[in-house]
PDB file of C-alpha atoms in Angstrom:
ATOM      1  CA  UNK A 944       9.375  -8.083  11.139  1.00 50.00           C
ATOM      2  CA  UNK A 945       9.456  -5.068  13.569  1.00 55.00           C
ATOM      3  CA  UNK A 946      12.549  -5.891  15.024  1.00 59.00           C
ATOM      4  CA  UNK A 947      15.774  -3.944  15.026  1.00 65.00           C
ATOM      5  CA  UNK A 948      18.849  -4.968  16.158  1.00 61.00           C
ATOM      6  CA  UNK A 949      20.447  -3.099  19.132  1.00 62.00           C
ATOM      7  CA  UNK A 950      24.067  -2.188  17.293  1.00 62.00           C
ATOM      8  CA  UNK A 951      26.318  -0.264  18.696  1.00 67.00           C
ATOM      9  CA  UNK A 952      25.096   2.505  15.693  1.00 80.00           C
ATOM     10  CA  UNK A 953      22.935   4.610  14.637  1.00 90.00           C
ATOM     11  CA  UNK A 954      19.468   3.039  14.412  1.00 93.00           C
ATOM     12  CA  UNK A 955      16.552   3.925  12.093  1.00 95.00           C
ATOM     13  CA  UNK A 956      13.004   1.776  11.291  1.00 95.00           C
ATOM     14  CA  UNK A 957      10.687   2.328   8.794  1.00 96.00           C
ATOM     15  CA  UNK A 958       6.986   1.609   9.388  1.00 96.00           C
ATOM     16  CA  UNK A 959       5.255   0.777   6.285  1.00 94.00           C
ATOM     17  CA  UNK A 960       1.904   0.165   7.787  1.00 91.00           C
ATOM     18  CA  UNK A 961       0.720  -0.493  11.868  1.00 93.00           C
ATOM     19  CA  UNK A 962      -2.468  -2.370  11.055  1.00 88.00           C
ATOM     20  CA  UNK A 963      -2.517  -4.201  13.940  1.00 88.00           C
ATOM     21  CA  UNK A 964      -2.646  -0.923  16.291  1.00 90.00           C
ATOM     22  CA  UNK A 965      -6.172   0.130  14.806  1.00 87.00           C
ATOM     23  CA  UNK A 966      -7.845  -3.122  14.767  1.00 79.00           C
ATOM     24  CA  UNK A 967     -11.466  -1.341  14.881  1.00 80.00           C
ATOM     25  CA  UNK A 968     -10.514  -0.537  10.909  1.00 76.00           C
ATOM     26  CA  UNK A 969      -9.980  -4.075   9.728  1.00 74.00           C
ATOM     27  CA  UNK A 970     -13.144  -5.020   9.332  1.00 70.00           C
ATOM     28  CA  UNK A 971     -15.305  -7.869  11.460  1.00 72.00           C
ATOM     29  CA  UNK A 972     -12.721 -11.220   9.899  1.00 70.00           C
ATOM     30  CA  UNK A 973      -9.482 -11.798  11.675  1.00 66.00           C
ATOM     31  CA  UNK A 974      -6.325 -10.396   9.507  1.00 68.00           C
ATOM     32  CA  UNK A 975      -3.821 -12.862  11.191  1.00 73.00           C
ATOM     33  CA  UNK A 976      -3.330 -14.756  14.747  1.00 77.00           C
ATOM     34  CA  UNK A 977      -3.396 -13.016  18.041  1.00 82.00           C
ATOM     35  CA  UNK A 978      -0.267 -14.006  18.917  1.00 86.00           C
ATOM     36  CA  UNK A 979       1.199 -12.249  15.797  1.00 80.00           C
ATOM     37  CA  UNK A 980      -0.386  -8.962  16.242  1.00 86.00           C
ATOM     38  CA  UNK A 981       1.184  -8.863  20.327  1.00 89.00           C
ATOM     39  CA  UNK A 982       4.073 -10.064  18.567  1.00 91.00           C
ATOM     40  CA  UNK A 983       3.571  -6.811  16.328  1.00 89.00           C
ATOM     41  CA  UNK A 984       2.779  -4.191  18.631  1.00 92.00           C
ATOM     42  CA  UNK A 985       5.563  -5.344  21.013  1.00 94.00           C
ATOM     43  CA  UNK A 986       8.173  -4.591  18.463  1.00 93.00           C
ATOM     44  CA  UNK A 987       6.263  -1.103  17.961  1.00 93.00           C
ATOM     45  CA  UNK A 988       7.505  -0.410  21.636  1.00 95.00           C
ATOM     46  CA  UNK A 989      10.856  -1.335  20.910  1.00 94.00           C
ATOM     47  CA  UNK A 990      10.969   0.516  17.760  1.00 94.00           C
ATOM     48  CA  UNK A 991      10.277   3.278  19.631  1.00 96.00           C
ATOM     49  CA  UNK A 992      12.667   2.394  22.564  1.00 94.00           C
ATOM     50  CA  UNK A 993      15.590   1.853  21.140  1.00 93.00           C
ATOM     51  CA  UNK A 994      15.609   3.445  17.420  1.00 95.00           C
ATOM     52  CA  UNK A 995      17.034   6.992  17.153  1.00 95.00           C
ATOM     53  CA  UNK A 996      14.356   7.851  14.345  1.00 97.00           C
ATOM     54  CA  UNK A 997      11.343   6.109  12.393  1.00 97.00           C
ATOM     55  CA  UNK A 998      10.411   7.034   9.247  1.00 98.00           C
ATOM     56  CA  UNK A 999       6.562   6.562   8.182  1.00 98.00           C
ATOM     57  CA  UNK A1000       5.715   6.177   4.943  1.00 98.00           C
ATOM     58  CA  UNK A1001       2.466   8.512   4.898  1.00 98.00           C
ATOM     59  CA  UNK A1002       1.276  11.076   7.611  1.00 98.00           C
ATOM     60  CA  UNK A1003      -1.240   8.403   8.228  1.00 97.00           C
ATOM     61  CA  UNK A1004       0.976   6.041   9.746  1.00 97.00           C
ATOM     62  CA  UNK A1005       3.121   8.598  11.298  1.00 98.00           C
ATOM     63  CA  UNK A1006      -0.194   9.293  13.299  1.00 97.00           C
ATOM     64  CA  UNK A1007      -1.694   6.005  14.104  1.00 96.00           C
ATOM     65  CA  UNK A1008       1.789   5.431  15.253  1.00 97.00           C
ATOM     66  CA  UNK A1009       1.931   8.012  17.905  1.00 97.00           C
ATOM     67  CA  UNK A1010      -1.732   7.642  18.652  1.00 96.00           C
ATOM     68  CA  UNK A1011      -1.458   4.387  20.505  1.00 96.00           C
ATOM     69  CA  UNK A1012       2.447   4.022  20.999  1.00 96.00           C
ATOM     70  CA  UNK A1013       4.576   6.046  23.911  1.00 97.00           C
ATOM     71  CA  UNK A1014       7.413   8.026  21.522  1.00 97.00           C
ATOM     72  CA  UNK A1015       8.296  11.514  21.036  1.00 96.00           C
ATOM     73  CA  UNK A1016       6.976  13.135  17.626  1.00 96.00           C
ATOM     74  CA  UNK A1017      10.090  14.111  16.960  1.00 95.00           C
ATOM     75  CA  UNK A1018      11.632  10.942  15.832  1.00 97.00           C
ATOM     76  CA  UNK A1019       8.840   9.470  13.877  1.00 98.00           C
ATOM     77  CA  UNK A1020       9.630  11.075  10.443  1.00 98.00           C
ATOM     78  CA  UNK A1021       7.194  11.308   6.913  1.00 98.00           C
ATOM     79  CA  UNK A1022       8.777   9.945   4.029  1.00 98.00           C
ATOM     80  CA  UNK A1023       6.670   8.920   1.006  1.00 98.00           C
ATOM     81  CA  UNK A1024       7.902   6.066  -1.253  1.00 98.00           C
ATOM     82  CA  UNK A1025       8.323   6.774  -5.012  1.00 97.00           C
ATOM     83  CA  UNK A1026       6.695   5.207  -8.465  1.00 96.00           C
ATOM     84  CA  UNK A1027       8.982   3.971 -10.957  1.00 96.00           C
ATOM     85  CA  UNK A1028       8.852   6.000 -14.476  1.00 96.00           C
ATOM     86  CA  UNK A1029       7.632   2.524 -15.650  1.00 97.00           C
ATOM     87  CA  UNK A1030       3.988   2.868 -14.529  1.00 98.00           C
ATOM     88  CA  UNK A1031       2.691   5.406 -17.617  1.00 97.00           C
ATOM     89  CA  UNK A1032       0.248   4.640 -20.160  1.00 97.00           C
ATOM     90  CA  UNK A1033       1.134   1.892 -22.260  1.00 97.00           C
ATOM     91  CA  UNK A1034      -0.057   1.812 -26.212  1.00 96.00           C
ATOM     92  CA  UNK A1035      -3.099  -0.448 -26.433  1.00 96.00           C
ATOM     93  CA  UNK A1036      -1.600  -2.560 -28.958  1.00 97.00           C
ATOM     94  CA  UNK A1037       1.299  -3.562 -26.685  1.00 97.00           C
ATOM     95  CA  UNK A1038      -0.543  -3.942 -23.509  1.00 97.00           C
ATOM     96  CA  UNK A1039      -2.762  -6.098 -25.473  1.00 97.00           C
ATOM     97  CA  UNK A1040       0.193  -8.332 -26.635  1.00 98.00           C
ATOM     98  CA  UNK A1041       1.538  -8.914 -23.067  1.00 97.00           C
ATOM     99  CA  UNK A1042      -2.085  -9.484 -21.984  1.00 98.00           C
ATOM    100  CA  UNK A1043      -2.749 -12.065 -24.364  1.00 97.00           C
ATOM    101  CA  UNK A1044       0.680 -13.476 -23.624  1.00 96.00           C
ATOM    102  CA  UNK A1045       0.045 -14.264 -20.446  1.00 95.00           C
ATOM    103  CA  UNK A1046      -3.695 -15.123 -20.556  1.00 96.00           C
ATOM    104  CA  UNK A1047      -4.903 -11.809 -18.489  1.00 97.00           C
ATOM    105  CA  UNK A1048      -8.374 -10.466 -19.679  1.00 96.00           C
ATOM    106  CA  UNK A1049      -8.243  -7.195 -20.982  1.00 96.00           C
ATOM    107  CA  UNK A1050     -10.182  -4.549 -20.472  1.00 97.00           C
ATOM    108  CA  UNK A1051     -10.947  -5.775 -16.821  1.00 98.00           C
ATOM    109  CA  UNK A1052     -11.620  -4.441 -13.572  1.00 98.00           C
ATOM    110  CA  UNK A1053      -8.529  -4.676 -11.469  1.00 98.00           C
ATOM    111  CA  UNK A1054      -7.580  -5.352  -7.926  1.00 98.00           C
ATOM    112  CA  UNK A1055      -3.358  -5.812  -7.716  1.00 97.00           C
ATOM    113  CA  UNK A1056      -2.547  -6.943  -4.053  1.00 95.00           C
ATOM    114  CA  UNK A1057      -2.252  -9.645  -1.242  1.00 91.00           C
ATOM    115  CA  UNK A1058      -5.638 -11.510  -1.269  1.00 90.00           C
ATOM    116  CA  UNK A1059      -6.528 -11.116   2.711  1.00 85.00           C
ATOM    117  CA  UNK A1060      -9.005 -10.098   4.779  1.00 81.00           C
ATOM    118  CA  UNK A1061      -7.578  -7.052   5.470  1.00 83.00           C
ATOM    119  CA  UNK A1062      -7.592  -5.772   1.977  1.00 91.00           C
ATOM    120  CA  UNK A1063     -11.264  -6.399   1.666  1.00 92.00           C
ATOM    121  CA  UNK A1064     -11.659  -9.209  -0.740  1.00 92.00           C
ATOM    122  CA  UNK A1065     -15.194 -10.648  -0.432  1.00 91.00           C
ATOM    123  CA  UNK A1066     -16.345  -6.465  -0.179  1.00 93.00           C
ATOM    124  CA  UNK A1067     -14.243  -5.624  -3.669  1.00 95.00           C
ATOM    125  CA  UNK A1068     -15.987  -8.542  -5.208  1.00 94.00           C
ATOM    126  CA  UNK A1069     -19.456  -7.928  -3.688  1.00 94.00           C
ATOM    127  CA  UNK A1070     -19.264  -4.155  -4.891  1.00 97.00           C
ATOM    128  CA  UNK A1071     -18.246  -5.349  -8.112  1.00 97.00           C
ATOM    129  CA  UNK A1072     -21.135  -7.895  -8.771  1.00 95.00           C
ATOM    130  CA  UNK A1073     -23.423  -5.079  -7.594  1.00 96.00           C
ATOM    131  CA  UNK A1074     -22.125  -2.790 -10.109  1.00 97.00           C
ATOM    132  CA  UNK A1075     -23.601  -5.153 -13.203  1.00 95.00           C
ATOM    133  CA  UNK A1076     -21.385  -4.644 -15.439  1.00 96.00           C
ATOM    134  CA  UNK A1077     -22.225  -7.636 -17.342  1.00 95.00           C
ATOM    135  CA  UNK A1078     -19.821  -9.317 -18.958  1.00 94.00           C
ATOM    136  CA  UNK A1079     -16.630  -6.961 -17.752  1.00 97.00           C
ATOM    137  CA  UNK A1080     -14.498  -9.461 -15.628  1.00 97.00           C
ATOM    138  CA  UNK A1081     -12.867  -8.391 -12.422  1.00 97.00           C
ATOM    139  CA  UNK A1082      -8.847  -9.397 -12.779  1.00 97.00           C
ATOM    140  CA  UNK A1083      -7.334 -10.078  -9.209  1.00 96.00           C
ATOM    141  CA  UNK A1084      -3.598  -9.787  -9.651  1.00 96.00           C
ATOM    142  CA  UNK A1085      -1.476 -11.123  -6.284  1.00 93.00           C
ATOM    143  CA  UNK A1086      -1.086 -14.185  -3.902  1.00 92.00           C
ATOM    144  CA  UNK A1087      -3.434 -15.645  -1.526  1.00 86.00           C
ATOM    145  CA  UNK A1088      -2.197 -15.046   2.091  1.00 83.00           C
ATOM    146  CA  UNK A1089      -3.711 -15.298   5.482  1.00 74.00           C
ATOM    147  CA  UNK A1090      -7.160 -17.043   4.930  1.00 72.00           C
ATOM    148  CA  UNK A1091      -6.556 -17.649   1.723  1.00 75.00           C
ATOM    149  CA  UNK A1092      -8.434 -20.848   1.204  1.00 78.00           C
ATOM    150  CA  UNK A1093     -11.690 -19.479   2.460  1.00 81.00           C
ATOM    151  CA  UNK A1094     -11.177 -16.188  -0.141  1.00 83.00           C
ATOM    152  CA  UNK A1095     -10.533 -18.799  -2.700  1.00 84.00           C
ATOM    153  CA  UNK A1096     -13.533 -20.782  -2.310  1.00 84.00           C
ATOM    154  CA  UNK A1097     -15.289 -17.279  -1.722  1.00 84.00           C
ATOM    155  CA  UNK A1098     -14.128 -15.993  -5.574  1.00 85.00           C
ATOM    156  CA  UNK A1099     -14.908 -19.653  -6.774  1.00 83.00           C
ATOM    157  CA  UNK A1100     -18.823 -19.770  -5.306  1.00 82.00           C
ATOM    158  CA  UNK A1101     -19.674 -15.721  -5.718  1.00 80.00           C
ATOM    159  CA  UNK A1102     -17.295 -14.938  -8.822  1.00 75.00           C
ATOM    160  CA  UNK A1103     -20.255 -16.501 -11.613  1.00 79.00           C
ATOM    161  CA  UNK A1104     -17.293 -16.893 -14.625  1.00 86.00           C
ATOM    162  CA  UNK A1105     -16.577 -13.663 -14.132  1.00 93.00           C
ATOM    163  CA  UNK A1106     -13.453 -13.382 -11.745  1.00 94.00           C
ATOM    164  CA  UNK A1107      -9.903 -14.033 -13.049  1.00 94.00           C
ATOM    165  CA  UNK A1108      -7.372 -15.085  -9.999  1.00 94.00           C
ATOM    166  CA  UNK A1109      -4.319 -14.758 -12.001  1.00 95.00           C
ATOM    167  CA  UNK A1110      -1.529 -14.374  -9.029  1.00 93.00           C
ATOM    168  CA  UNK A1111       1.646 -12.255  -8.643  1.00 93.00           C
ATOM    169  CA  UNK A1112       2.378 -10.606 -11.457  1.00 95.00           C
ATOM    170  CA  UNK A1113       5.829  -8.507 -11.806  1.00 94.00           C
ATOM    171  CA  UNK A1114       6.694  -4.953 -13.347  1.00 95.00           C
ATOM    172  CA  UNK A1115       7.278  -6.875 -17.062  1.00 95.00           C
ATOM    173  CA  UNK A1116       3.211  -7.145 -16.461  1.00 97.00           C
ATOM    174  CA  UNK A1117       1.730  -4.479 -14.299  1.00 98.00           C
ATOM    175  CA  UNK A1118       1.693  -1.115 -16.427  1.00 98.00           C
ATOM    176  CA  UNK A1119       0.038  -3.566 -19.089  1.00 98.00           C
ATOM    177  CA  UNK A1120      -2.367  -4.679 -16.575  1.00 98.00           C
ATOM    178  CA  UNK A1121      -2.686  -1.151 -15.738  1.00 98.00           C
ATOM    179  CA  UNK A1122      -2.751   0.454 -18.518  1.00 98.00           C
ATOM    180  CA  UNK A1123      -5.360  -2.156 -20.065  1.00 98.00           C
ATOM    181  CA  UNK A1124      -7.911  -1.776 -17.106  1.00 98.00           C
ATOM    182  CA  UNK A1125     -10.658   0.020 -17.022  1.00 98.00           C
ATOM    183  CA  UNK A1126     -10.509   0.804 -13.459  1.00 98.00           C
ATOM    184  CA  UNK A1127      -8.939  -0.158 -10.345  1.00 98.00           C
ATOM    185  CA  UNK A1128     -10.558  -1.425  -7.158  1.00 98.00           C
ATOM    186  CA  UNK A1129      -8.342  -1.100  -4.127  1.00 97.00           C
ATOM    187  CA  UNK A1130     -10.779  -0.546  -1.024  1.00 95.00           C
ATOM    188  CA  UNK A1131      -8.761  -2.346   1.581  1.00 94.00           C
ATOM    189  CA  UNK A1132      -9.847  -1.916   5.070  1.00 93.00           C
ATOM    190  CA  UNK A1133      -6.731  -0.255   5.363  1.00 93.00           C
ATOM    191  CA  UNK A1134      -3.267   0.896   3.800  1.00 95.00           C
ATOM    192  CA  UNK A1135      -0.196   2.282   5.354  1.00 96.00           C
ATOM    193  CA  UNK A1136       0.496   3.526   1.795  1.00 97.00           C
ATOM    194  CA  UNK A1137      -1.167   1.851  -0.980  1.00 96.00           C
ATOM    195  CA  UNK A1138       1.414   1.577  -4.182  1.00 97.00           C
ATOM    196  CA  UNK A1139      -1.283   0.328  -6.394  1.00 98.00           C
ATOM    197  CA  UNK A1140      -2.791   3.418  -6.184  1.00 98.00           C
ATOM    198  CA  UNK A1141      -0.182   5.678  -7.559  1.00 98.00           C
ATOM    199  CA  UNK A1142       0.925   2.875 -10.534  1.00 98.00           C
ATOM    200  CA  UNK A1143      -2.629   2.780 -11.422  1.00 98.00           C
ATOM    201  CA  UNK A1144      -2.798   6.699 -12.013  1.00 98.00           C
ATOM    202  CA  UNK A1145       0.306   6.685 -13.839  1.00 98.00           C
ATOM    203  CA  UNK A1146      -0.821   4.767 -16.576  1.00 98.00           C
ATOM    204  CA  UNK A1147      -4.202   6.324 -16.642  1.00 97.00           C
ATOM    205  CA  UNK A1148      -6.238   3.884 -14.699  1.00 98.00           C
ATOM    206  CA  UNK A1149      -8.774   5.346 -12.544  1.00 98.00           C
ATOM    207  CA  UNK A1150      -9.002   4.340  -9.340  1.00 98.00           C
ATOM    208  CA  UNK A1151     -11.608   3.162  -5.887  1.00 98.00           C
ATOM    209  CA  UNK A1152     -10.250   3.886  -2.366  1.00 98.00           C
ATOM    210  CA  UNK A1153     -11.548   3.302   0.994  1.00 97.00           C
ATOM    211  CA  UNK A1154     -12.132   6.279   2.554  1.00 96.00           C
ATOM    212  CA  UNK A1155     -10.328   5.171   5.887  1.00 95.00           C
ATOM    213  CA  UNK A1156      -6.643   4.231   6.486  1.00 95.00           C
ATOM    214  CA  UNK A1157      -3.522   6.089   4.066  1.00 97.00           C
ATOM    215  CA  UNK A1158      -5.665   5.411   0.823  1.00 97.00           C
ATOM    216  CA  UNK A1159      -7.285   8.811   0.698  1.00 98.00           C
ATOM    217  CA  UNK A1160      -4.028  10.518   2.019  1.00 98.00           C
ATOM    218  CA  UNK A1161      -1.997   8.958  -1.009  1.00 98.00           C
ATOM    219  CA  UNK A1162      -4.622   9.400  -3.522  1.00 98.00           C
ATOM    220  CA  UNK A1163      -4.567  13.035  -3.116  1.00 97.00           C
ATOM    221  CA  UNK A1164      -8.161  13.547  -4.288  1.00 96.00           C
ATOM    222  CA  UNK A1165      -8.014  12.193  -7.663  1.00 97.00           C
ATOM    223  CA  UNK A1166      -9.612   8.838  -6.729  1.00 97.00           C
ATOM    224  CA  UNK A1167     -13.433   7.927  -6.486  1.00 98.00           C
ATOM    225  CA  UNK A1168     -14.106   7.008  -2.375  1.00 97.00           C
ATOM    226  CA  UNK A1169     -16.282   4.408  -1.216  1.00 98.00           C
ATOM    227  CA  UNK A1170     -17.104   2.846   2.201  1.00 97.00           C
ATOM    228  CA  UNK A1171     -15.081  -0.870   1.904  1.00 95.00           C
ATOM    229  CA  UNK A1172     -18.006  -2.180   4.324  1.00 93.00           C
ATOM    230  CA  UNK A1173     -20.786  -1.830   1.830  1.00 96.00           C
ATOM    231  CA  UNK A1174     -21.126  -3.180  -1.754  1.00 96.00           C
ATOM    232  CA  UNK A1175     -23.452  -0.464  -3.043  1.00 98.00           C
ATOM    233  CA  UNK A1176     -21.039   2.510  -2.158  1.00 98.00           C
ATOM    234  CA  UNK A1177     -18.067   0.669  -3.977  1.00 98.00           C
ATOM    235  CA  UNK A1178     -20.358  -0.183  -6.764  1.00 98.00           C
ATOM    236  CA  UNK A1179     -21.247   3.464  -6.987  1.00 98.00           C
ATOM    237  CA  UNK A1180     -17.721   4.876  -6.525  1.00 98.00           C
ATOM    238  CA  UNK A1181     -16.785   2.405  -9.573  1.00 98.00           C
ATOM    239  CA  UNK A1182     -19.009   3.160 -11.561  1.00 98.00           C
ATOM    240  CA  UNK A1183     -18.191   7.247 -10.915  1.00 97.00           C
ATOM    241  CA  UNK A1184     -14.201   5.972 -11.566  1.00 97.00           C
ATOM    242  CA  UNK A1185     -15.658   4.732 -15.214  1.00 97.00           C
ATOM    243  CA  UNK A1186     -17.170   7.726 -15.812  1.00 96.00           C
ATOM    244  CA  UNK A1187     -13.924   9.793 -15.504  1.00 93.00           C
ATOM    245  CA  UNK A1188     -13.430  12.282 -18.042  1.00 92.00           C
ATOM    246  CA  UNK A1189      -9.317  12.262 -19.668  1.00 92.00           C
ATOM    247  CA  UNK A1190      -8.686  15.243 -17.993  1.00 93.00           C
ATOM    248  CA  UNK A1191      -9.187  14.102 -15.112  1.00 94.00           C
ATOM    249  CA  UNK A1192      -7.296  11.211 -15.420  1.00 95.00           C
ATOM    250  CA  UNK A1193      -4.132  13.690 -17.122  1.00 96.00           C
ATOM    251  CA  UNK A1194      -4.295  15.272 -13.811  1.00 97.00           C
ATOM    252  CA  UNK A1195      -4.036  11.923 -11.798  1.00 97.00           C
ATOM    253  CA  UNK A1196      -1.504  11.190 -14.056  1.00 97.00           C
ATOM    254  CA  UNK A1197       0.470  14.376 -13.042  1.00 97.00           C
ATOM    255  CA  UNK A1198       0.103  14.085  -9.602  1.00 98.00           C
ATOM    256  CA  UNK A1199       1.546  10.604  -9.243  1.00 98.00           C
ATOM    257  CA  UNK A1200       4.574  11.360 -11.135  1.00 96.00           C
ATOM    258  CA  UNK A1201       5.605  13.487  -8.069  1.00 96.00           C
ATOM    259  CA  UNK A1202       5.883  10.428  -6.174  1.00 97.00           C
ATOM    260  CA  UNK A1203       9.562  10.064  -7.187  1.00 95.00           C
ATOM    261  CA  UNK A1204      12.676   7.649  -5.845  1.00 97.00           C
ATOM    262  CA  UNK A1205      14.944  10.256  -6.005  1.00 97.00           C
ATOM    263  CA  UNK A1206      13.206  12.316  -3.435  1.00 97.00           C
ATOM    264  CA  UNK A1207      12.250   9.247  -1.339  1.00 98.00           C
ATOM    265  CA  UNK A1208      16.544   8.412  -1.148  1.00 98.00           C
ATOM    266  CA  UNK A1209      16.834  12.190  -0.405  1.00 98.00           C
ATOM    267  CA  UNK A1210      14.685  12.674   2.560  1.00 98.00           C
ATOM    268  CA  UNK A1211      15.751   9.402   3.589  1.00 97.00           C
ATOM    269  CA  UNK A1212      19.421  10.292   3.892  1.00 97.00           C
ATOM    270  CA  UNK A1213      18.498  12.897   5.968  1.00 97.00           C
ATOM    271  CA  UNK A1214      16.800  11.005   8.210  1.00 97.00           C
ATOM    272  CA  UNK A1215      19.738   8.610   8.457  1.00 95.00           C
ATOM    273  CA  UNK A1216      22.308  11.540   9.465  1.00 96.00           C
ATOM    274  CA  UNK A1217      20.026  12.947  11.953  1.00 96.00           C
ATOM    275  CA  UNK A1218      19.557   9.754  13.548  1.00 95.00           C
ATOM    276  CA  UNK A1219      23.473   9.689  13.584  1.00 93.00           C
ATOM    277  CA  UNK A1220      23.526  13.078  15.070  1.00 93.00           C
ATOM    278  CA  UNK A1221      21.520  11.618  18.180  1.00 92.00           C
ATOM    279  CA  UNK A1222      23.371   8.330  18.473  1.00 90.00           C
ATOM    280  CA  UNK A1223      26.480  10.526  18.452  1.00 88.00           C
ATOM    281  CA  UNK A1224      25.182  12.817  21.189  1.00 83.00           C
ATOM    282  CA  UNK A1225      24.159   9.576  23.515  1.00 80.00           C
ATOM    283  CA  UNK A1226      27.774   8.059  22.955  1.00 73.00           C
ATOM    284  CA  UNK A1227      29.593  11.691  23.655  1.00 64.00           C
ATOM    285  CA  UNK A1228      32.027  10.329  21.044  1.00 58.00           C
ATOM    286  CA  UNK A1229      33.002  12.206  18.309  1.00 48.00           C
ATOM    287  CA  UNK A1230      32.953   8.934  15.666  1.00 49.00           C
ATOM    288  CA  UNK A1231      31.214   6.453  16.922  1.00 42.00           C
ATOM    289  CA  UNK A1232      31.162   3.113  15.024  1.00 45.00           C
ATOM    290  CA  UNK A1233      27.938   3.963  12.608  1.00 42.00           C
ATOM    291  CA  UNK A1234      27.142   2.065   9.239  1.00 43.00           C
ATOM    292  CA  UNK A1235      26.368   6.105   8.358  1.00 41.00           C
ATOM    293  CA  UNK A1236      29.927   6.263   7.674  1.00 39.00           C
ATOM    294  CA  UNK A1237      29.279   4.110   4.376  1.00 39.00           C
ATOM    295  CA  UNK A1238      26.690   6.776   3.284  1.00 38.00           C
ATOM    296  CA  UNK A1239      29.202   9.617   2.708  1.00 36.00           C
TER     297      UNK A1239
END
């Protein structure tokens, strides 16, 4: 929803993606109804209307933002998310257990996300059937969404034994899933942010971008890029993310940890009280009613 109430208070949004202002990204299938995405980009406006800041959850969206919506810079704000401590390496052994627990494959290749056209499904699985692997199986770990039934009957007709739709799967899973994989494919037309990508260099699971949308921004360099429209550049860039040497993959590892909560609730705050700072200079009152009080 892009929607926010117009409260007597200090009001703040937070954009975690605005696919449906760069539609010339998305690839040639439709990624939801056209009523929804003027639906969409008419709450944009009033985001930027009547909110006293935005935050953005990558410089990427922060700019896509402003590109094609009328607001001043000033109040659209950067604040990464953060990666719980949870998503590190897990011991094979016990990664195996939960594996076999649940009947996930091991030793897959991974995608962990909404199954949509947006995030590139028949591409992922095209670049992974070009990448012969042989008898490696490609796990897909999330819920079908919009167009769903045509992706299904897409994996079901292209996947040749080898794909595994195994649904949602919660944090008691993922840094199993992760940590068993032998490399992550996440080349979605495009990402606001792109979690996956940070859990999967946590627990030491290299990882395939796009090379368009937040992906690359969020990756920081330490993931292999493709281009999501062509099945021979993700097959190469996954087969360069298998070759990855464990230094490499330390230094993913690294990086991703400085994705932290702690700083995401820290720059956040601030956002918050500068937001109150505006809505108090618009009222000219020197309290006026603001749920910022509570965050004292």
């Amino acid at each position: 929803d892009s929607r926010v109430p117009r409260w007597r208070a200090a009001r703040v949004a937070t954009l975690h993606d605005v696919m449906h202002l760069v539609p010339d990204l998305l690839g040639k299938e439709p990624i939801s109804t056209t009523g929804f995405r003027d639906r969409m980009i008419e709450g944009y406006r009033a985001i930027a209307r009547d909110c006293h800041r935005i935050i953005a959850v990558s410089e990427t969206t922060r700019h896509d933002f402003l590109s094609h919506i009328d607001c001043p810079e000033e109040k659209v704000v950067k604040v990464y998310h953060g990666v719980d401590p949870i998503f590190s390496p897990m011991p094979p052994e016990m990664s195996s257990a939960i594996l076999r627990q649940k009947g996930i494959p091991e030793r897959a290749i991974l995608y962990v996300g909404d199954l949509s056209h947006r995030k590139n499904i028949p591409g992922i699985i095209r670049g992974f059937m070009a990448a012969d692997l042989g008898d490696v199986p490609l796990v897909l770990a999330g819920d079908l969404t919009f167009g769903g039934e045509e992706l299904q009957s897409f994996i079901e007709e292209e996947g040749k034994g080898l794909i595994h739709h195994v649904g949602w799967v919660g944090d008691d899973v993922l840094p199993a899933l992760y940590s068993s994989s032998r490399a992550l494919l996440y080349c979605s037309f495009y990402e606001g942010f792109g979690m996956p990508i940070l859990e999967a260099m946590g627990c030491g699971c290299p990882v395939v971008i796009a090379g368009q949308g937040a992906a690359p921004e969020i990756a920081g360099g330490f993931a292999e890029t493709c281009q999501p429209d062509d099945p021979l550049s993700i097959a190469q860039a996954l087969l360069r993310a298998l070759s990855q040497q464990d230094s490499n993959r330390a230094a993913a590892r690294e990086y991703a940890t400085s994705f932290n909560w702690q700083r995401c609730a820290r720059e956040t705050l601030e956002v918050y009280r500068a937001a109150r700072e505006v809505a108090i200079g618009e009222s000219g009152e020197a309290n006026p009613a603001t749920s910022m009080e509570k965050v004292r």
